[in-house]
Tab-separated table of C-alpha atoms in Angstrom:
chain	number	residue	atom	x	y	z
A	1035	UNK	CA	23.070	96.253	203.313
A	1036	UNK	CA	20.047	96.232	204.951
A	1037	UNK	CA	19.337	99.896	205.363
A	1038	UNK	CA	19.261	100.226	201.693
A	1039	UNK	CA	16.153	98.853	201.438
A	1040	UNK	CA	15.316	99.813	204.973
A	1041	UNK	CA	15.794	103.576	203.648
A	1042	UNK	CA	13.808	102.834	200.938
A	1043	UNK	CA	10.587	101.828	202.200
A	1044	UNK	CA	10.908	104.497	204.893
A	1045	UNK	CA	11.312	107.642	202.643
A	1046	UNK	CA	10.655	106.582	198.945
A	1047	UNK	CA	7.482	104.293	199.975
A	1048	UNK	CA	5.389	106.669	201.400
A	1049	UNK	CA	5.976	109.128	198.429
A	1050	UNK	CA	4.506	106.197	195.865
A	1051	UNK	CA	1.895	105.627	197.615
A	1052	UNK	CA	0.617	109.522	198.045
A	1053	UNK	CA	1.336	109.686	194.037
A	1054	UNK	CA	-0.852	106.654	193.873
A	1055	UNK	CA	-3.308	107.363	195.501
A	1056	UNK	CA	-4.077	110.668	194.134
A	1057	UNK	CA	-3.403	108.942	190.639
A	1058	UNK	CA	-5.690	106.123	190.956
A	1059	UNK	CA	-8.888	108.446	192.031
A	1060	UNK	CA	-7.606	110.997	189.154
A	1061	UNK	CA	-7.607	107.756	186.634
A	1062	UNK	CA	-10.740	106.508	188.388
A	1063	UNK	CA	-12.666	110.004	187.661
A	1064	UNK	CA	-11.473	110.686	184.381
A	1065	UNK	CA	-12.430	107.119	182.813
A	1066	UNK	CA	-15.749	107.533	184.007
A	1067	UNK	CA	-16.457	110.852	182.262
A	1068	UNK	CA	-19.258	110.160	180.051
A	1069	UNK	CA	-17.271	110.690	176.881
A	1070	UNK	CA	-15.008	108.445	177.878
A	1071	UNK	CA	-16.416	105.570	179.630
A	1072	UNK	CA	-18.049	104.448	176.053
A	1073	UNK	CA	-14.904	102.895	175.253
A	1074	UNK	CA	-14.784	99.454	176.506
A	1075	UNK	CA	-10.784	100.532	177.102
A	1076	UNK	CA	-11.836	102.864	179.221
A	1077	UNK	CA	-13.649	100.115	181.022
A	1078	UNK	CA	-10.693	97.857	181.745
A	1079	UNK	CA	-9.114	101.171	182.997
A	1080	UNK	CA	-11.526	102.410	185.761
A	1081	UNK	CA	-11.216	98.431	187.062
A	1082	UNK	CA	-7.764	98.729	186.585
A	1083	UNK	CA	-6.799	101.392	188.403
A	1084	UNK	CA	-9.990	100.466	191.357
A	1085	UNK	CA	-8.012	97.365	191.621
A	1086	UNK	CA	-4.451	99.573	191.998
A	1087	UNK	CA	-6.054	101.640	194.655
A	1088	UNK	CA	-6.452	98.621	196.903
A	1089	UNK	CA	-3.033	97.299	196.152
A	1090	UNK	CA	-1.635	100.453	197.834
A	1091	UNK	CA	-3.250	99.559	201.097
A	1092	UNK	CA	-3.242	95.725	201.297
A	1093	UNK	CA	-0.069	95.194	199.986
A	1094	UNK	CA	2.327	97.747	199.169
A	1095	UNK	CA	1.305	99.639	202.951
A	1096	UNK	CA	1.462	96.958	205.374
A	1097	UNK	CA	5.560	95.512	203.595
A	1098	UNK	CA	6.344	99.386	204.081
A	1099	UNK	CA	5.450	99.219	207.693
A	1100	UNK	CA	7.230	95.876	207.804
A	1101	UNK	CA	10.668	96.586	206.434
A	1102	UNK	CA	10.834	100.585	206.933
A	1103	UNK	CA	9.134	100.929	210.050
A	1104	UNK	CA	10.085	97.048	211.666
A	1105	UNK	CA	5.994	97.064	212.490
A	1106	UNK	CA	4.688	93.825	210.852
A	1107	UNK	CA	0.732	93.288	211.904
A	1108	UNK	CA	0.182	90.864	209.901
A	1109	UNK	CA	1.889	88.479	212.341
A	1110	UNK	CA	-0.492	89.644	214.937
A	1111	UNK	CA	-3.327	87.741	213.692
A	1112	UNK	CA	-3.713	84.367	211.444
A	1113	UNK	CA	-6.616	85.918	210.261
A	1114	UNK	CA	-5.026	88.990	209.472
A	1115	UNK	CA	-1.734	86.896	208.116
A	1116	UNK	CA	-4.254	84.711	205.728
A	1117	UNK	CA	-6.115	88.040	204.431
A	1118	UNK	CA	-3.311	90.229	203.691
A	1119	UNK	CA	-1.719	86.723	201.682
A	1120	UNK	CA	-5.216	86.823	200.127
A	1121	UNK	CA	-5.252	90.243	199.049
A	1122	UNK	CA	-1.826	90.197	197.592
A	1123	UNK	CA	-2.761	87.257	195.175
A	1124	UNK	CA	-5.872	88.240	194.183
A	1125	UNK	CA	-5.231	92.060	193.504
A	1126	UNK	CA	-1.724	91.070	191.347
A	1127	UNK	CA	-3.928	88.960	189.555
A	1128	UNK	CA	-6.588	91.058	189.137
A	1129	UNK	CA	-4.501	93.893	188.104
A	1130	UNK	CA	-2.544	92.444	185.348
A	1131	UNK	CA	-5.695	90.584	184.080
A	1132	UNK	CA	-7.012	93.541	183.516
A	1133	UNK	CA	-3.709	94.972	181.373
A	1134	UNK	CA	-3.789	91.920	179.362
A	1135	UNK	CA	-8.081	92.359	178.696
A	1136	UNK	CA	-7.033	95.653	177.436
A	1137	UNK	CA	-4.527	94.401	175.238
A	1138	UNK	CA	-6.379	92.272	173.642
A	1139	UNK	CA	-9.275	94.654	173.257
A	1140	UNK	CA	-7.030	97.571	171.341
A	1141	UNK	CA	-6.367	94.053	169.079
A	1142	UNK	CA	-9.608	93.852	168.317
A	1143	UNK	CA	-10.359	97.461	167.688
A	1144	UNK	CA	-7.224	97.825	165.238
A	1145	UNK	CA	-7.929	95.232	163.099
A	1146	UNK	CA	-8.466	95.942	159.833
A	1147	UNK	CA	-11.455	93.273	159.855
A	1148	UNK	CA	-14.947	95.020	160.433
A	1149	UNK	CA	-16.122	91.976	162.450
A	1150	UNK	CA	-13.064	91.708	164.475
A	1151	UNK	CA	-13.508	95.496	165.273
A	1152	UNK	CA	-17.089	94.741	166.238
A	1153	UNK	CA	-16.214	92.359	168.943
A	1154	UNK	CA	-14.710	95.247	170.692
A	1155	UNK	CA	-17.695	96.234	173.231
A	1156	UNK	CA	-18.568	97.440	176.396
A	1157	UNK	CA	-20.742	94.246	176.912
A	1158	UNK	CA	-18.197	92.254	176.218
A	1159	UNK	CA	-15.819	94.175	179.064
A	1160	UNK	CA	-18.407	93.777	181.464
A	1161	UNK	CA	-18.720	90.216	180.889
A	1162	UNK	CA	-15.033	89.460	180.754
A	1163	UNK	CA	-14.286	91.747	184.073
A	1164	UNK	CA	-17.048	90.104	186.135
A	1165	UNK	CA	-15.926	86.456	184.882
A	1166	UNK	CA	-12.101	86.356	185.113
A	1167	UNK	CA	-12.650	88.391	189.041
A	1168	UNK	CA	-14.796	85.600	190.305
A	1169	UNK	CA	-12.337	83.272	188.647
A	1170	UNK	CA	-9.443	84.500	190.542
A	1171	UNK	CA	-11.287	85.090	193.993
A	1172	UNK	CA	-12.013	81.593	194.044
A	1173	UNK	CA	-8.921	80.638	192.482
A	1174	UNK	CA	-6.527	81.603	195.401
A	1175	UNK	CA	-8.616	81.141	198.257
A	1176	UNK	CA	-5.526	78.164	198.856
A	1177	UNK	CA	-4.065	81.368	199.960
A	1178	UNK	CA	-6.726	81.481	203.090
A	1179	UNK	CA	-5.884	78.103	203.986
A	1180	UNK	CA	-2.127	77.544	203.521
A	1181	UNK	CA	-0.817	80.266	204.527
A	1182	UNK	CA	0.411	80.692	208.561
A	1183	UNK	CA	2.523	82.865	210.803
A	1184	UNK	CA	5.791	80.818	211.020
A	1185	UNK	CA	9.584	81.286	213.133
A	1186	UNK	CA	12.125	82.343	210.658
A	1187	UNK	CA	14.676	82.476	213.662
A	1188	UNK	CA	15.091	83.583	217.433
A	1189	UNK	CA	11.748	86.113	218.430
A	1190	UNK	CA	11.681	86.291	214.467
A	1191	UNK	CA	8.221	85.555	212.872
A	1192	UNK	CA	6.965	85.898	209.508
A	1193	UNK	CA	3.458	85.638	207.816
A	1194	UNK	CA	4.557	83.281	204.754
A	1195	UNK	CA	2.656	79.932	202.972
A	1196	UNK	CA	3.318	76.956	204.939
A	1197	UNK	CA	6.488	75.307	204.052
A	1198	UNK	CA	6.647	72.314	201.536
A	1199	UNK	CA	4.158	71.703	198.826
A	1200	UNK	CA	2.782	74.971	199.186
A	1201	UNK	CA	5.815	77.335	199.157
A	1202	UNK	CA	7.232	75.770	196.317
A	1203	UNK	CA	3.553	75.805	194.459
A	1204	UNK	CA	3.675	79.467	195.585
A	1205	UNK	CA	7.036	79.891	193.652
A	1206	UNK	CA	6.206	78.443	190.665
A	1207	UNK	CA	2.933	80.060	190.299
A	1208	UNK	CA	4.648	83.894	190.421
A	1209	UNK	CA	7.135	82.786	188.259
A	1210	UNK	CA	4.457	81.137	185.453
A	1211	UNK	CA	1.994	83.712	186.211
A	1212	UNK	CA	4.946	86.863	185.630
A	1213	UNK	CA	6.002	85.059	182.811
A	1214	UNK	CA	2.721	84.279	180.646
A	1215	UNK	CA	1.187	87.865	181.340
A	1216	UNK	CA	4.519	89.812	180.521
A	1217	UNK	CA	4.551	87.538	177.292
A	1218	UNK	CA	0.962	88.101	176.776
A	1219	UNK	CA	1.356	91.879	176.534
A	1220	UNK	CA	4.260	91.538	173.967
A	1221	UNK	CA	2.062	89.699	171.813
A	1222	UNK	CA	-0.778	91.601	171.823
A	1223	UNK	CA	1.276	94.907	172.209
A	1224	UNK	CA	2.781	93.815	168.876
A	1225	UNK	CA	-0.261	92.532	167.006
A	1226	UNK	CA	-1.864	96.364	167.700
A	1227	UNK	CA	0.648	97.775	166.133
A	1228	UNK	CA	1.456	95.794	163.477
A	1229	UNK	CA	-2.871	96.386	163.394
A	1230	UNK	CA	-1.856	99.987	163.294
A	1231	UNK	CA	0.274	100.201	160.547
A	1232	UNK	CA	-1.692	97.895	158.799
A	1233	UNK	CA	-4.843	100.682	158.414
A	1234	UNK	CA	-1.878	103.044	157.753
A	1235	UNK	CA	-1.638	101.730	154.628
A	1236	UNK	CA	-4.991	100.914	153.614
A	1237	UNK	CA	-5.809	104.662	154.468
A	1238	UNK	CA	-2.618	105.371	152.417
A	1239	UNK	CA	-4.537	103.289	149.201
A	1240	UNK	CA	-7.115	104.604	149.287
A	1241	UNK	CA	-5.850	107.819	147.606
A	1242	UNK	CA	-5.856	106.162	144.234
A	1243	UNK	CA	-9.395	105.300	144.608
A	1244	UNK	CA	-12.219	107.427	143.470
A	1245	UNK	CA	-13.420	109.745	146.018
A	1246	UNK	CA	-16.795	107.740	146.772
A	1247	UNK	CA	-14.633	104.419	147.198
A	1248	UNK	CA	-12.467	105.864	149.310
A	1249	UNK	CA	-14.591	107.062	151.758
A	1250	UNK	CA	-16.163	104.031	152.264
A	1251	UNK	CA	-12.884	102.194	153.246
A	1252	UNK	CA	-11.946	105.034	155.322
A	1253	UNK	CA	-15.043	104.563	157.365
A	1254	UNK	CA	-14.390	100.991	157.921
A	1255	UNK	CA	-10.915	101.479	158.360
A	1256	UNK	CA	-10.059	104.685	159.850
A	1257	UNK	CA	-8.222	105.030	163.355
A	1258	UNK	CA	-9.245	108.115	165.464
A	1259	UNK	CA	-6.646	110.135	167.048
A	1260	UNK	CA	-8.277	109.198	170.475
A	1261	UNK	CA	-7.398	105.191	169.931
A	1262	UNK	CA	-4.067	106.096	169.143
A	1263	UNK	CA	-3.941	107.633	172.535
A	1264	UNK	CA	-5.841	104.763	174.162
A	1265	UNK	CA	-2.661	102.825	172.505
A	1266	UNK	CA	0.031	105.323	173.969
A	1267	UNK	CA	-1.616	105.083	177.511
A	1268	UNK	CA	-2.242	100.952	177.121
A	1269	UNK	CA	1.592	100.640	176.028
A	1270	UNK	CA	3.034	103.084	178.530
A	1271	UNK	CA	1.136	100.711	180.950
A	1272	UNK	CA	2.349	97.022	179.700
A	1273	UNK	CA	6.141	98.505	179.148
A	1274	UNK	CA	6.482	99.756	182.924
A	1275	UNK	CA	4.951	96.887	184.215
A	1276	UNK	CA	7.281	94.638	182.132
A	1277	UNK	CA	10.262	96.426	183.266
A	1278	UNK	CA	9.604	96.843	187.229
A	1279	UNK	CA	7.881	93.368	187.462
A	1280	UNK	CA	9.509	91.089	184.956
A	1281	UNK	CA	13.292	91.517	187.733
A	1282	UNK	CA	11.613	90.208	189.746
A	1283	UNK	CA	10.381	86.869	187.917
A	1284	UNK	CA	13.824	86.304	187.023
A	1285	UNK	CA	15.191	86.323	190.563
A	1286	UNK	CA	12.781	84.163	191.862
A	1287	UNK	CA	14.065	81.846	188.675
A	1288	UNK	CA	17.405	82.518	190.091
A	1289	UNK	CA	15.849	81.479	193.974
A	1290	UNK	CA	14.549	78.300	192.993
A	1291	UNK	CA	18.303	77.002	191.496
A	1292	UNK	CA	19.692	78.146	194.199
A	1293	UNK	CA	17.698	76.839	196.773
A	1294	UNK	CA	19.696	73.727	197.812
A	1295	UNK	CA	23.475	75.377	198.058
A	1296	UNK	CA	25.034	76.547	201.444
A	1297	UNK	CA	25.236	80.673	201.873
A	1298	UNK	CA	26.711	82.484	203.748
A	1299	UNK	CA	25.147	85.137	206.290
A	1300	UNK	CA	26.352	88.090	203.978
A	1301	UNK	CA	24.996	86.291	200.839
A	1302	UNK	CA	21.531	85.494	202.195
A	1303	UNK	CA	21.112	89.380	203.960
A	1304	UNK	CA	22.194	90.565	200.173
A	1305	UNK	CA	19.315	88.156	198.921
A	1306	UNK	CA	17.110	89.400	201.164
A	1307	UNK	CA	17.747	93.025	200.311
A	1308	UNK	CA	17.602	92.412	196.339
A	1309	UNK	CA	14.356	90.340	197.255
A	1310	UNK	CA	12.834	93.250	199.336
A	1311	UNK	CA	13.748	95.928	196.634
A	1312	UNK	CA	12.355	94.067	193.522
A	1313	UNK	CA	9.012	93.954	195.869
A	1314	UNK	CA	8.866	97.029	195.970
A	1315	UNK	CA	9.987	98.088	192.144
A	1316	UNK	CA	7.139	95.507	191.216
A	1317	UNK	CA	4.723	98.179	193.471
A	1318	UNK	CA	5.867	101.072	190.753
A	1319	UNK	CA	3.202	100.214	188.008
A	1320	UNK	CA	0.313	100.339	190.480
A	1321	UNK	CA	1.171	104.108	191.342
A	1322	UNK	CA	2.319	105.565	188.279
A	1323	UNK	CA	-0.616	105.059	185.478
A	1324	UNK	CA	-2.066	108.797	185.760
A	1325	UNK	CA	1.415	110.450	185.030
A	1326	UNK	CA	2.347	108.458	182.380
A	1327	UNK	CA	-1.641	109.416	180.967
A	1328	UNK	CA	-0.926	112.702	181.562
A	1329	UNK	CA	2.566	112.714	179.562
A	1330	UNK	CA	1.148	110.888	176.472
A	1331	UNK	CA	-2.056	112.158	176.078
A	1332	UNK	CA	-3.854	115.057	175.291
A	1333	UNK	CA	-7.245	113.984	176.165
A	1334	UNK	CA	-6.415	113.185	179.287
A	1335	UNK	CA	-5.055	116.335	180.089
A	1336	UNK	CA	-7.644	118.011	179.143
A	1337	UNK	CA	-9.909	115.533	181.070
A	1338	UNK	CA	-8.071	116.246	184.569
A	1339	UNK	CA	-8.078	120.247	183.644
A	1340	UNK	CA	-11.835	119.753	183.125
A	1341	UNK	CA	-11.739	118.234	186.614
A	1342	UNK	CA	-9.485	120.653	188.692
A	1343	UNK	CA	-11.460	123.623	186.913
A	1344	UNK	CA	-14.858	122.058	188.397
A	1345	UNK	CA	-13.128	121.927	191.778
A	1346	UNK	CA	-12.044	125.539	191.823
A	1347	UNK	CA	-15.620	126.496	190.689
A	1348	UNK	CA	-17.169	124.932	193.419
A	1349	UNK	CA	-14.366	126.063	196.275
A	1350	UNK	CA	-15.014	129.588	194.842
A	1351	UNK	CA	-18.285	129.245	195.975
C-alpha cells in the first residue's frame, strides 16, 4: 500500500512542481504588467502566487524527498525541523488568506452600491496584505518552539509538534482553519455572483429608461468584461482549492474520532497512505493557478503571448 503513495511522490511530484514553478513566475509576470497590476485583484494575485512559489520548495519539496525518495533532512537539524514546521504554517496561511482577500474584494467591486465599489482599492490591498502577513508570522511562531524531531519507532524519526497539548492544538487548528476559509470562499464566491446578476438586471432596466438616464446607471453599474474574467480566474481558484484541500479536513475530522481505538498494522499503513496522498492533493492548488488562467481567460492569454513574443525578440537578437 505504501508504494502507492511512494510512486506518487516519486514520479507525479516532481512534474507539479516543474508546472508550478513555471506557473507561479508566469502568474507573477503577468499580474505585474502595468495594465494589470491597477486592479487591486491583481494585487492579491502577484502575493498569491509569490507565496505559492515558496510553498513548492519549503513544503511540497522536502515531503517529496521524504516519502518518494526515503531522504528526510528535516530530521537532520532541530533548526531545520522547527523552520520547515514554520514555513508550512505560515505559507498555508498566507496563501489562502490571500484567496479569501480576493474574494471579498470581487464582493466589493460587484456590488451594485457605488460606495461599496469604492472600497475596492489598491491601498486598501496593500494595507490588508502587509497586516494579515505580519499577523500570521507572529501568529505561528508556536511552531518554532513546539515543534521537535521525535522516535516514531525502531531507527524511525520524524520532525512533528511535540506530543500532547500541542499536537492536538495542531489538529484542531487545520481542521478550524480548512474549515472557516473553505466556508469563507462559498460565501463570498456566492455573494459575487449573486452581485453579478444583480447589475445584470439593472443593466437589463435600464432599457426602458431614456437614453441620458440610462447611461448614467450604466456608468455606475456596468461590469467590464475584464472583472468577469477576474471572477472566472478568482472562482477557478477557490473551487480547486476547495476540492483538493477540503479531503483532507475531513480526514483529519475522521483522525481525531478515531484516535483512541486499537488498529491494526494494515489499518494504520492504509491511514498513513490516505494521510500522505491527501498531503499531497492539498499541494495541487499551489501549482495549477496559471493553467486554469490560461483556460478561462482571454486576457491572460494574451498577457503570456505578449510575454513569450518579448522573449523570442530578444533571443533573436
Amino acid at each position: 500500500m505504501s508504494s502507492v503513495s511512494t510512486y506518487l511522490y516519486q514520479i507525479i511530484s516532481p512534474i507539479l512542481m516543474i508546472f508550478g514553478t513555471a506557473g507561479s513566475i508566469i502568474n507573477i509576470i503577468v499580474f505585474s504588467q502595468k495594465n494589470l497590476r491597477k486592479n487591486p485583484c491583481s494585487i492579491y494575485f502577484i502575493a498569491y502566487n509569490i507565496v505559492n512559489f515558496m510553498y513548492i520548495y519549503f513544503s511540497l519539496l522536502p515531503q517529496t524527498m521524504s516519502s518518494g525518495y526515503n531522504i528526510d533532512y528535516t530530521t537532520s537539524s532541530i533548526v531545520i525541523c522547527r523552520l520547515y514546521f514554520y514555513a508550512i504554517f505560515v505559507l498555508n496561511a498566507l496563501s489562502s488568506y490571500y484567496l479569501v482577500l480576493a474574494s471579498i474584494d470581487r464582493t466589493l467591486i460587484t456590488s451594485s452600491n457605488a460606495l461599496t465599489r469604492q472600497r475596492s482599492t489598491c491601498r486598501l490591498a496593500y494595507i490588508c496584505i502587509g497586516i494579515g502577513t505580519l499577523f500570521w508570522i507572529l501568529f505561528h511562531i508556536h511552531a518554532l518552539i513546539f515543534t521537535n524531531i521525535v522516535q516514531a519507532g525502531p531507527n524511525v524519526k520524524v520532525c512533528a509538534p511535540q506530543r500532547g497539548t500541542h499536537n492536538t492544538f495542531t489538529t484542531y487548528y487545520n481542521i478550524i482553519e480548512e474549515i472557516i476559509v473553505i466556508s469563507l470562499m462559498l460565501i463570498f464566491g456566492i455573494s459575487y455572483i449573486k452581485n453579478i446578476r444583480n447589475l445584470g438586471r439593472i443593466q437589463v432596466h435600464t432599457v426602458s429608461v431614456s437614453a441620458t438616464r440610462a447611461n448614467q446607471i450604466h456608468g455606475s453599474n456596468s461590469f467590464s468584461r475584464k472583472d468577469r474574467q477576474w471572477i472566472l480566474m478568482l472562482l477557478m481558484e477557490t473551487t480547486i482549492y476547495a476540492v483538493c484541500v477540503g479531503p483532507f479536513a475531513f480526514y483529519l475530522i475522521y483522525l481525531q474520532i478515531t484516535l483512541n481505538e486499537i488498529k491494526s498494522t494494515e489499518s494504520l499503513q492504509l491511514q498513513n497512505m490516505i494521510y500522505n496522498i491527501l498531503i499531497f492533493t492539498s499541494a495541487i492548488p499551489f501549482c495549477t493557478g496559471c493553467y486554469t488562467n490560461l483556460i478561462v481567460s482571454k486576457t491572460f492569454r494574451a498577457e503570456v503571448k505578449k510575454i513569450f513574443s518579448w522573449i523570442k525578440i530578444f533571443n533573436t537578437r
